[in-house]
């Protein structure tokens, strides 16, 4: 491979990691998916973007319901009145693996502020998802292979992950991050929403 092709291949890899995973789990060949981002022309937040909403412009978030990876039912009352960080992920998504530690760090730094984290595993197998979170994730994840939960969020495309949504204490979408997140980026957003008065 000549130098130009190596540089181009490296650049495409960086773009794929920054943008997220599109499509679905890798085929039996062991490839990591195509890494391409589908164009979105439906008013959703575009892949790679971070969008925050002023309180007066926020829309209600759907209620988080479903089955947790361990087979138990998720009780939405456990996060009622909290700022909730919802992260959509899959075990086959390389950027999801890269951000897992960052999400845990943000969770640890903000949980005492009345902040809850909930993962949502989509387009995945239960065994693969459980292996992914073992020793890695500090908060519960819903098992949603069909992606029904993500379809309830109007600003988030079900076609590319990771995606993270911040929900304020009044149950409204305060921010959407359509990319792999870092604690440095996420924590200030969480703290800002956590400091808002209820009914703002």
PDB file of C-alpha atoms in Angstrom:
ATOM      1  CA  UNK A   1       0.000   0.000   0.000  1.00  0.00           C
ATOM      2  CA  UNK A   2       1.526   3.326  -0.981  1.00  0.00           C
ATOM      3  CA  UNK A   3       1.768   6.288   1.372  1.00  0.00           C
ATOM      4  CA  UNK A   4      -1.243   8.158  -0.081  1.00  0.00           C
ATOM      5  CA  UNK A   5      -3.525   5.144   0.365  1.00  0.00           C
ATOM      6  CA  UNK A   6      -2.299   4.617   3.946  1.00  0.00           C
ATOM      7  CA  UNK A   7      -3.032   8.263   4.813  1.00  0.00           C
ATOM      8  CA  UNK A   8      -6.484   8.045   3.212  1.00  0.00           C
ATOM      9  CA  UNK A   9      -7.292   4.818   5.075  1.00  0.00           C
ATOM     10  CA  UNK A  10      -6.200   6.407   8.361  1.00  0.00           C
ATOM     11  CA  UNK A  11      -8.322   9.493   7.750  1.00  0.00           C
ATOM     12  CA  UNK A  12     -11.399   7.387   6.987  1.00  0.00           C
ATOM     13  CA  UNK A  13     -10.879   5.422  10.198  1.00  0.00           C
ATOM     14  CA  UNK A  14     -10.781   8.652  12.232  1.00  0.00           C
ATOM     15  CA  UNK A  15     -13.978   9.900  10.542  1.00  0.00           C
ATOM     16  CA  UNK A  16     -15.733   6.607  11.273  1.00  0.00           C
ATOM     17  CA  UNK A  17     -14.779   6.696  14.953  1.00  0.00           C
ATOM     18  CA  UNK A  18     -15.809  10.326  15.380  1.00  0.00           C
ATOM     19  CA  UNK A  19     -19.104   9.907  13.552  1.00  0.00           C
ATOM     20  CA  UNK A  20     -20.216   6.647  15.122  1.00  0.00           C
ATOM     21  CA  UNK A  21     -21.427   3.265  13.935  1.00  0.00           C
ATOM     22  CA  UNK A  22     -24.058   2.965  11.246  1.00  0.00           C
ATOM     23  CA  UNK A  23     -25.958  -0.022  10.015  1.00  0.00           C
ATOM     24  CA  UNK A  24     -25.833  -2.941  12.397  1.00  0.00           C
ATOM     25  CA  UNK A  25     -23.610  -5.539  13.963  1.00  0.00           C
ATOM     26  CA  UNK A  26     -20.716  -6.904  11.937  1.00  0.00           C
ATOM     27  CA  UNK A  27     -21.253  -9.852   9.621  1.00  0.00           C
ATOM     28  CA  UNK A  28     -19.791 -13.246  10.374  1.00  0.00           C
ATOM     29  CA  UNK A  29     -16.534 -12.131   8.726  1.00  0.00           C
ATOM     30  CA  UNK A  30     -15.606 -10.352  11.971  1.00  0.00           C
ATOM     31  CA  UNK A  31     -15.550  -6.889  10.370  1.00  0.00           C
ATOM     32  CA  UNK A  32     -16.608  -3.952  12.546  1.00  0.00           C
ATOM     33  CA  UNK A  33     -19.431  -2.741  10.304  1.00  0.00           C
ATOM     34  CA  UNK A  34     -19.064  -0.259   7.467  1.00  0.00           C
ATOM     35  CA  UNK A  35     -18.478   2.814   9.671  1.00  0.00           C
ATOM     36  CA  UNK A  36     -20.394   5.031   7.245  1.00  0.00           C
ATOM     37  CA  UNK A  37     -22.922   7.605   8.360  1.00  0.00           C
ATOM     38  CA  UNK A  38     -26.231   7.628   6.557  1.00  0.00           C
ATOM     39  CA  UNK A  39     -27.505  11.042   5.572  1.00  0.00           C
ATOM     40  CA  UNK A  40     -30.388  12.212   7.707  1.00  0.00           C
ATOM     41  CA  UNK A  41     -32.891  14.581   6.179  1.00  0.00           C
ATOM     42  CA  UNK A  42     -35.720  14.275   8.683  1.00  0.00           C
ATOM     43  CA  UNK A  43     -35.036  17.068  11.180  1.00  0.00           C
ATOM     44  CA  UNK A  44     -33.018  14.925  13.545  1.00  0.00           C
ATOM     45  CA  UNK A  45     -29.758  16.057  15.048  1.00  0.00           C
ATOM     46  CA  UNK A  46     -27.074  15.146  12.479  1.00  0.00           C
ATOM     47  CA  UNK A  47     -24.411  12.578  13.282  1.00  0.00           C
ATOM     48  CA  UNK A  48     -21.385  14.115  14.989  1.00  0.00           C
ATOM     49  CA  UNK A  49     -23.341  17.089  16.362  1.00  0.00           C
ATOM     50  CA  UNK A  50     -24.058  18.299  19.884  1.00  0.00           C
ATOM     51  CA  UNK A  51     -27.283  20.265  20.327  1.00  0.00           C
ATOM     52  CA  UNK A  52     -28.583  21.862  23.520  1.00  0.00           C
ATOM     53  CA  UNK A  53     -32.087  23.229  23.984  1.00  0.00           C
ATOM     54  CA  UNK A  54     -33.197  26.208  26.041  1.00  0.00           C
ATOM     55  CA  UNK A  55     -35.801  25.197  28.653  1.00  0.00           C
ATOM     56  CA  UNK A  56     -38.653  26.934  26.831  1.00  0.00           C
ATOM     57  CA  UNK A  57     -37.919  24.973  23.634  1.00  0.00           C
ATOM     58  CA  UNK A  58     -37.553  21.503  25.146  1.00  0.00           C
ATOM     59  CA  UNK A  59     -39.837  18.651  24.150  1.00  0.00           C
ATOM     60  CA  UNK A  60     -40.989  15.874  26.506  1.00  0.00           C
ATOM     61  CA  UNK A  61     -38.841  12.754  26.467  1.00  0.00           C
ATOM     62  CA  UNK A  62     -40.549   9.375  26.215  1.00  0.00           C
ATOM     63  CA  UNK A  63     -40.760   7.312  29.381  1.00  0.00           C
ATOM     64  CA  UNK A  64     -37.920   4.835  29.729  1.00  0.00           C
ATOM     65  CA  UNK A  65     -39.436   1.378  30.035  1.00  0.00           C
ATOM     66  CA  UNK A  66     -38.395  -2.122  29.184  1.00  0.00           C
ATOM     67  CA  UNK A  67     -36.226  -4.998  30.256  1.00  0.00           C
ATOM     68  CA  UNK A  68     -32.785  -4.595  31.790  1.00  0.00           C
ATOM     69  CA  UNK A  69     -29.972  -6.788  30.477  1.00  0.00           C
ATOM     70  CA  UNK A  70     -30.295  -9.086  33.505  1.00  0.00           C
ATOM     71  CA  UNK A  71     -33.940  -9.804  32.583  1.00  0.00           C
ATOM     72  CA  UNK A  72     -35.566  -7.648  35.285  1.00  0.00           C
ATOM     73  CA  UNK A  73     -37.982  -4.838  34.448  1.00  0.00           C
ATOM     74  CA  UNK A  74     -36.727  -1.263  34.555  1.00  0.00           C
ATOM     75  CA  UNK A  75     -38.722   0.909  36.941  1.00  0.00           C
ATOM     76  CA  UNK A  76     -38.969   4.492  35.581  1.00  0.00           C
ATOM     77  CA  UNK A  77     -39.680   5.687  39.136  1.00  0.00           C
ATOM     78  CA  UNK A  78     -36.006   5.092  39.971  1.00  0.00           C
ATOM     79  CA  UNK A  79     -35.069   8.144  37.860  1.00  0.00           C
ATOM     80  CA  UNK A  80     -38.199  10.274  38.339  1.00  0.00           C
ATOM     81  CA  UNK A  81     -37.329  13.905  39.113  1.00  0.00           C
ATOM     82  CA  UNK A  82     -33.676  13.340  38.258  1.00  0.00           C
ATOM     83  CA  UNK A  83     -31.510  14.598  35.427  1.00  0.00           C
ATOM     84  CA  UNK A  84     -31.203  11.476  33.287  1.00  0.00           C
ATOM     85  CA  UNK A  85     -28.390  10.669  30.886  1.00  0.00           C
ATOM     86  CA  UNK A  86     -29.496   8.097  28.308  1.00  0.00           C
ATOM     87  CA  UNK A  87     -26.770   6.463  26.228  1.00  0.00           C
ATOM     88  CA  UNK A  88     -27.555   4.319  23.167  1.00  0.00           C
ATOM     89  CA  UNK A  89     -24.909   1.695  22.397  1.00  0.00           C
ATOM     90  CA  UNK A  90     -24.092  -1.771  21.058  1.00  0.00           C
ATOM     91  CA  UNK A  91     -21.321  -4.236  21.840  1.00  0.00           C
ATOM     92  CA  UNK A  92     -20.130  -4.296  18.216  1.00  0.00           C
ATOM     93  CA  UNK A  93     -19.713  -0.487  18.062  1.00  0.00           C
ATOM     94  CA  UNK A  94     -16.059   0.557  18.499  1.00  0.00           C
ATOM     95  CA  UNK A  95     -16.855   4.188  19.502  1.00  0.00           C
ATOM     96  CA  UNK A  96     -19.268   2.808  22.134  1.00  0.00           C
ATOM     97  CA  UNK A  97     -16.394   0.839  23.657  1.00  0.00           C
ATOM     98  CA  UNK A  98     -14.183   3.924  23.532  1.00  0.00           C
ATOM     99  CA  UNK A  99     -16.667   6.092  25.433  1.00  0.00           C
ATOM    100  CA  UNK A 100     -17.705   3.557  28.107  1.00  0.00           C
ATOM    101  CA  UNK A 101     -15.055   4.644  30.622  1.00  0.00           C
ATOM    102  CA  UNK A 102     -15.816   8.317  29.967  1.00  0.00           C
ATOM    103  CA  UNK A 103     -19.509   7.731  30.723  1.00  0.00           C
ATOM    104  CA  UNK A 104     -18.645   5.905  33.942  1.00  0.00           C
ATOM    105  CA  UNK A 105     -16.403   8.785  35.005  1.00  0.00           C
ATOM    106  CA  UNK A 106     -19.154  11.325  34.289  1.00  0.00           C
ATOM    107  CA  UNK A 107     -21.651   9.185  36.202  1.00  0.00           C
ATOM    108  CA  UNK A 108     -19.378   8.921  39.241  1.00  0.00           C
ATOM    109  CA  UNK A 109     -18.706  12.677  39.200  1.00  0.00           C
ATOM    110  CA  UNK A 110     -22.376  13.715  38.996  1.00  0.00           C
ATOM    111  CA  UNK A 111     -24.519  11.031  40.675  1.00  0.00           C
ATOM    112  CA  UNK A 112     -24.637  12.969  43.957  1.00  0.00           C
ATOM    113  CA  UNK A 113     -26.328  15.869  42.119  1.00  0.00           C
ATOM    114  CA  UNK A 114     -29.477  13.836  41.526  1.00  0.00           C
ATOM    115  CA  UNK A 115     -28.325  12.505  38.176  1.00  0.00           C
ATOM    116  CA  UNK A 116     -29.152   9.041  36.867  1.00  0.00           C
ATOM    117  CA  UNK A 117     -27.647   7.192  33.914  1.00  0.00           C
ATOM    118  CA  UNK A 118     -29.444   4.588  31.814  1.00  0.00           C
ATOM    119  CA  UNK A 119     -27.907   2.721  28.912  1.00  0.00           C
ATOM    120  CA  UNK A 120     -29.973   1.399  26.014  1.00  0.00           C
ATOM    121  CA  UNK A 121     -28.467  -1.522  24.116  1.00  0.00           C
ATOM    122  CA  UNK A 122     -29.811  -1.731  20.550  1.00  0.00           C
ATOM    123  CA  UNK A 123     -29.417  -4.123  17.593  1.00  0.00           C
ATOM    124  CA  UNK A 124     -27.427  -6.577  19.692  1.00  0.00           C
ATOM    125  CA  UNK A 125     -27.556 -10.024  21.243  1.00  0.00           C
ATOM    126  CA  UNK A 126     -28.131 -10.330  24.984  1.00  0.00           C
ATOM    127  CA  UNK A 127     -25.023 -12.437  25.633  1.00  0.00           C
ATOM    128  CA  UNK A 128     -22.785 -10.016  23.721  1.00  0.00           C
ATOM    129  CA  UNK A 129     -24.330  -7.036  25.513  1.00  0.00           C
ATOM    130  CA  UNK A 130     -23.931  -8.648  28.948  1.00  0.00           C
ATOM    131  CA  UNK A 131     -20.290  -9.452  28.210  1.00  0.00           C
ATOM    132  CA  UNK A 132     -19.752  -5.845  27.132  1.00  0.00           C
ATOM    133  CA  UNK A 133     -21.044  -4.338  30.393  1.00  0.00           C
ATOM    134  CA  UNK A 134     -19.421  -6.859  32.713  1.00  0.00           C
ATOM    135  CA  UNK A 135     -16.864  -4.924  34.738  1.00  0.00           C
ATOM    136  CA  UNK A 136     -17.396  -1.903  32.512  1.00  0.00           C
ATOM    137  CA  UNK A 137     -20.758  -0.232  33.150  1.00  0.00           C
ATOM    138  CA  UNK A 138     -21.788   1.192  36.530  1.00  0.00           C
ATOM    139  CA  UNK A 139     -25.466   1.800  35.732  1.00  0.00           C
ATOM    140  CA  UNK A 140     -28.331  -0.265  34.252  1.00  0.00           C
ATOM    141  CA  UNK A 141     -28.883  -0.800  30.545  1.00  0.00           C
ATOM    142  CA  UNK A 142     -32.157  -1.645  28.862  1.00  0.00           C
ATOM    143  CA  UNK A 143     -32.012  -4.506  26.365  1.00  0.00           C
ATOM    144  CA  UNK A 144     -33.770  -3.146  23.273  1.00  0.00           C
ATOM    145  CA  UNK A 145     -32.611  -5.164  20.242  1.00  0.00           C
ATOM    146  CA  UNK A 146     -35.372  -3.764  18.026  1.00  0.00           C
ATOM    147  CA  UNK A 147     -34.511  -0.142  18.901  1.00  0.00           C
ATOM    148  CA  UNK A 148     -38.012   0.733  20.123  1.00  0.00           C
ATOM    149  CA  UNK A 149     -36.742   3.071  22.844  1.00  0.00           C
ATOM    150  CA  UNK A 150     -34.606   5.147  20.482  1.00  0.00           C
ATOM    151  CA  UNK A 151     -37.554   5.545  18.105  1.00  0.00           C
ATOM    152  CA  UNK A 152     -39.344   7.475  20.863  1.00  0.00           C
ATOM    153  CA  UNK A 153     -36.667  10.180  20.792  1.00  0.00           C
ATOM    154  CA  UNK A 154     -37.479  12.424  17.832  1.00  0.00           C
ATOM    155  CA  UNK A 155     -33.998  14.010  17.689  1.00  0.00           C
ATOM    156  CA  UNK A 156     -32.022  10.757  17.685  1.00  0.00           C
ATOM    157  CA  UNK A 157     -31.618   8.539  14.637  1.00  0.00           C
ATOM    158  CA  UNK A 158     -31.844   4.792  15.230  1.00  0.00           C
ATOM    159  CA  UNK A 159     -29.299   4.300  12.437  1.00  0.00           C
ATOM    160  CA  UNK A 160     -26.115   5.572  14.090  1.00  0.00           C
ATOM    161  CA  UNK A 161     -24.686   5.070  17.548  1.00  0.00           C
ATOM    162  CA  UNK A 162     -23.402   6.024  20.010  1.00  0.00           C
ATOM    163  CA  UNK A 163     -25.851   8.730  20.932  1.00  0.00           C
ATOM    164  CA  UNK A 164     -26.439  10.347  24.312  1.00  0.00           C
ATOM    165  CA  UNK A 165     -29.498  12.297  25.449  1.00  0.00           C
ATOM    166  CA  UNK A 166     -29.772  14.508  28.551  1.00  0.00           C
ATOM    167  CA  UNK A 167     -33.231  14.737  30.094  1.00  0.00           C
ATOM    168  CA  UNK A 168     -33.970  17.500  32.594  1.00  0.00           C
ATOM    169  CA  UNK A 169     -35.772  17.096  35.933  1.00  0.00           C
ATOM    170  CA  UNK A 170     -39.077  17.918  34.239  1.00  0.00           C
ATOM    171  CA  UNK A 171     -38.688  15.033  31.789  1.00  0.00           C
ATOM    172  CA  UNK A 172     -37.731  17.125  28.753  1.00  0.00           C
ATOM    173  CA  UNK A 173     -34.874  16.636  26.295  1.00  0.00           C
ATOM    174  CA  UNK A 174     -32.193  19.179  27.216  1.00  0.00           C
ATOM    175  CA  UNK A 175     -29.335  18.047  24.975  1.00  0.00           C
ATOM    176  CA  UNK A 176     -28.483  15.497  22.301  1.00  0.00           C
ATOM    177  CA  UNK A 177     -24.942  14.318  21.531  1.00  0.00           C
ATOM    178  CA  UNK A 178     -24.743  12.237  18.343  1.00  0.00           C
ATOM    179  CA  UNK A 179     -21.145  11.115  18.849  1.00  0.00           C
ATOM    180  CA  UNK A 180     -18.840   9.349  21.245  1.00  0.00           C
ATOM    181  CA  UNK A 181     -18.647  11.489  24.381  1.00  0.00           C
ATOM    182  CA  UNK A 182     -15.911  12.377  26.836  1.00  0.00           C
ATOM    183  CA  UNK A 183     -16.316  13.230  30.497  1.00  0.00           C
ATOM    184  CA  UNK A 184     -14.758  16.630  29.798  1.00  0.00           C
ATOM    185  CA  UNK A 185     -17.520  17.411  27.312  1.00  0.00           C
ATOM    186  CA  UNK A 186     -20.433  15.714  29.051  1.00  0.00           C
ATOM    187  CA  UNK A 187     -19.959  16.649  32.699  1.00  0.00           C
ATOM    188  CA  UNK A 188     -20.390  20.445  32.274  1.00  0.00           C
ATOM    189  CA  UNK A 189     -23.616  19.845  30.324  1.00  0.00           C
ATOM    190  CA  UNK A 190     -24.940  17.568  33.069  1.00  0.00           C
ATOM    191  CA  UNK A 191     -24.014  20.027  35.819  1.00  0.00           C
ATOM    192  CA  UNK A 192     -25.655  22.907  33.953  1.00  0.00           C
ATOM    193  CA  UNK A 193     -28.933  21.009  33.583  1.00  0.00           C
ATOM    194  CA  UNK A 194     -28.719  19.743  37.187  1.00  0.00           C
ATOM    195  CA  UNK A 195     -28.487  23.322  38.481  1.00  0.00           C
ATOM    196  CA  UNK A 196     -31.697  24.408  36.730  1.00  0.00           C
ATOM    197  CA  UNK A 197     -34.812  24.865  38.885  1.00  0.00           C
ATOM    198  CA  UNK A 198     -37.717  22.515  38.346  1.00  0.00           C
ATOM    199  CA  UNK A 199     -40.365  23.914  36.011  1.00  0.00           C
ATOM    200  CA  UNK A 200     -37.857  26.283  34.361  1.00  0.00           C
TER     201      UNK A 200
END
